Amino acid sequence: MVRALSDECCPHQKLVQGFNALSHPARIKILKHLSGFDACCCKEVVQHLDLAQSTVSQHLKVLVEAGLVQVRPERQSSRYEVDTEALASLSEALSLLTQTCVDAKENKKLRLEAEANEQ
């Protein structure tokens, strides 16, 4: 009998949203760049990555919507910074998911071995 893992092991929507946001190399580069600063404006990120401003803006929007980056208005521009708590939460959720899957696989193996020994 095949049993699915409980949905309680991890917040699926948060994982999906977070990893979708991290699925593009430019967004990972942006996140790494932002990690080195308290906050940056889009122009500073553009200079670092050599991408068009509109492209960087779209990537920042995805990261903000995923909750991995926070944005705050400052005069005529916006400042972006990494939300370290959100990243830590995403990391913990992934860790929980992987450990749950590994444990389930190991438990299945142990059950099968026990059933084989009973026969």
Short mmCIF file of C-alpha atoms in Angstrom, two decimals:
data_model
loop_
_atom_site.label_atom_id
_atom_site.label_comp_id
_atom_site.label_asym_id
_atom_site.label_seq_id
_atom_site.Cartn_x
_atom_site.Cartn_y
_atom_site.Cartn_z
CA MET A 1 0.00 0.00 0.00
CA VAL A 2 1.37 3.41 -0.99
CA ARG A 3 0.77 6.23 1.45
CA ALA A 4 1.27 9.89 0.68
CA LEU A 5 3.07 12.10 3.14
CA SER A 6 0.93 14.37 5.24
CA ASP A 7 0.52 17.96 4.11
CA GLU A 8 1.47 18.96 7.64
CA CYS A 9 5.18 18.28 7.04
CA CYS A 10 5.80 21.60 5.33
CA PRO A 11 4.05 24.72 4.08
CA HIS A 12 3.73 23.76 0.41
CA GLN A 13 2.65 27.14 -0.90
CA LYS A 14 5.54 28.92 0.82
CA LEU A 15 8.01 26.41 -0.60
CA VAL A 16 6.60 26.71 -4.09
CA GLN A 17 6.54 30.49 -4.00
CA GLY A 18 10.03 30.75 -2.52
CA PHE A 19 11.66 28.28 -4.87
CA ASN A 20 9.88 29.69 -7.91
CA ALA A 21 11.40 33.03 -6.96
CA LEU A 22 14.82 31.42 -6.67
CA SER A 23 14.50 29.46 -9.91
CA HIS A 24 16.13 32.13 -12.06
CA PRO A 25 19.90 32.70 -11.95
CA ALA A 26 19.50 36.48 -12.08
CA ARG A 27 17.29 36.44 -8.97
CA ILE A 28 19.87 34.40 -7.10
CA LYS A 29 22.53 36.92 -8.12
CA ILE A 30 20.29 39.77 -6.99
CA LEU A 31 19.68 38.07 -3.65
CA LYS A 32 23.42 37.52 -3.16
CA HIS A 33 24.14 41.13 -4.05
CA LEU A 34 21.48 42.47 -1.70
CA SER A 35 22.82 40.27 1.09
CA GLY A 36 26.00 42.31 1.17
CA PHE A 37 24.19 45.57 1.91
CA ASP A 38 21.69 46.97 4.36
CA ALA A 39 19.58 48.05 1.39
CA CYS A 40 20.09 48.92 -2.28
CA CYS A 41 18.17 50.78 -4.91
CA CYS A 42 17.40 49.15 -8.23
CA LYS A 43 20.05 51.27 -9.98
CA GLU A 44 22.78 49.83 -7.74
CA VAL A 45 21.67 46.30 -8.56
CA VAL A 46 21.58 47.13 -12.29
CA GLN A 47 25.18 48.38 -12.15
CA HIS A 48 26.31 45.21 -10.41
CA LEU A 49 24.54 42.74 -12.70
CA ASP A 50 24.81 44.48 -16.06
CA LEU A 51 21.14 43.84 -16.81
CA ALA A 52 18.53 46.27 -18.06
CA GLN A 53 16.77 48.27 -15.38
CA SER A 54 13.39 46.89 -16.43
CA THR A 55 14.70 43.32 -16.14
CA VAL A 56 16.10 43.93 -12.67
CA SER A 57 12.85 45.60 -11.63
CA GLN A 58 10.84 42.56 -12.73
CA HIS A 59 13.16 40.19 -10.86
CA LEU A 60 13.00 42.34 -7.73
CA LYS A 61 9.21 42.32 -7.98
CA VAL A 62 9.20 38.50 -8.01
CA LEU A 63 11.49 38.36 -4.97
CA VAL A 64 9.34 40.90 -3.12
CA GLU A 65 6.11 39.03 -3.95
CA ALA A 66 7.68 35.81 -2.68
CA GLY A 67 8.51 37.61 0.56
CA LEU A 68 12.25 37.05 0.24
CA VAL A 69 13.05 40.73 -0.27
CA GLN A 70 11.53 43.73 1.44
CA VAL A 71 11.08 47.07 -0.26
CA ARG A 72 10.70 50.45 1.35
CA PRO A 73 10.11 53.76 -0.38
CA GLU A 74 12.85 56.34 0.09
CA ARG A 75 12.37 59.74 -1.48
CA GLN A 76 11.98 59.16 -5.23
CA SER A 77 13.28 55.61 -5.27
CA SER A 78 12.84 52.34 -3.44
CA ARG A 79 15.33 50.47 -1.27
CA TYR A 80 15.47 46.68 -1.37
CA GLU A 81 16.83 44.40 1.33
CA VAL A 82 16.90 40.68 1.96
CA ASP A 83 14.35 39.39 4.43
CA THR A 84 16.65 37.09 6.36
CA GLU A 85 13.82 35.70 8.48
CA ALA A 86 11.91 34.68 5.35
CA LEU A 87 15.01 33.02 3.90
CA ALA A 88 15.64 31.17 7.15
CA SER A 89 12.01 30.04 7.19
CA LEU A 90 12.29 28.79 3.61
CA SER A 91 15.45 26.92 4.51
CA GLU A 92 13.78 25.33 7.52
CA ALA A 93 10.75 24.33 5.43
CA LEU A 94 13.01 22.67 2.85
CA SER A 95 14.94 20.91 5.59
CA LEU A 96 11.71 19.66 7.14
CA LEU A 97 10.44 18.45 3.78
CA THR A 98 13.62 16.59 2.93
CA GLN A 99 13.92 15.05 6.39
CA THR A 100 10.27 13.98 6.31
CA CYS A 101 10.78 12.30 2.94
CA VAL A 102 14.01 10.62 4.02
CA ASP A 103 12.38 9.40 7.24
CA ALA A 104 9.35 8.09 5.35
CA LYS A 105 11.59 6.19 2.94
CA GLU A 106 13.60 4.73 5.82
CA ASN A 107 10.44 3.78 7.72
CA LYS A 108 9.11 2.00 4.64
CA LYS A 109 12.35 0.08 4.30
CA LEU A 110 12.24 -0.94 7.98
CA ARG A 111 8.59 -2.05 7.65
CA LEU A 112 9.38 -4.17 4.62
CA GLU A 113 12.34 -5.75 6.38
CA ALA A 114 10.19 -6.49 9.47
CA GLU A 115 7.47 -8.04 7.32
CA ALA A 116 10.05 -10.18 5.51
CA ASN A 117 11.49 -11.38 8.83
CA GLU A 118 8.01 -12.34 10.08
CA GLN A 119 7.45 -14.65 7.13
#
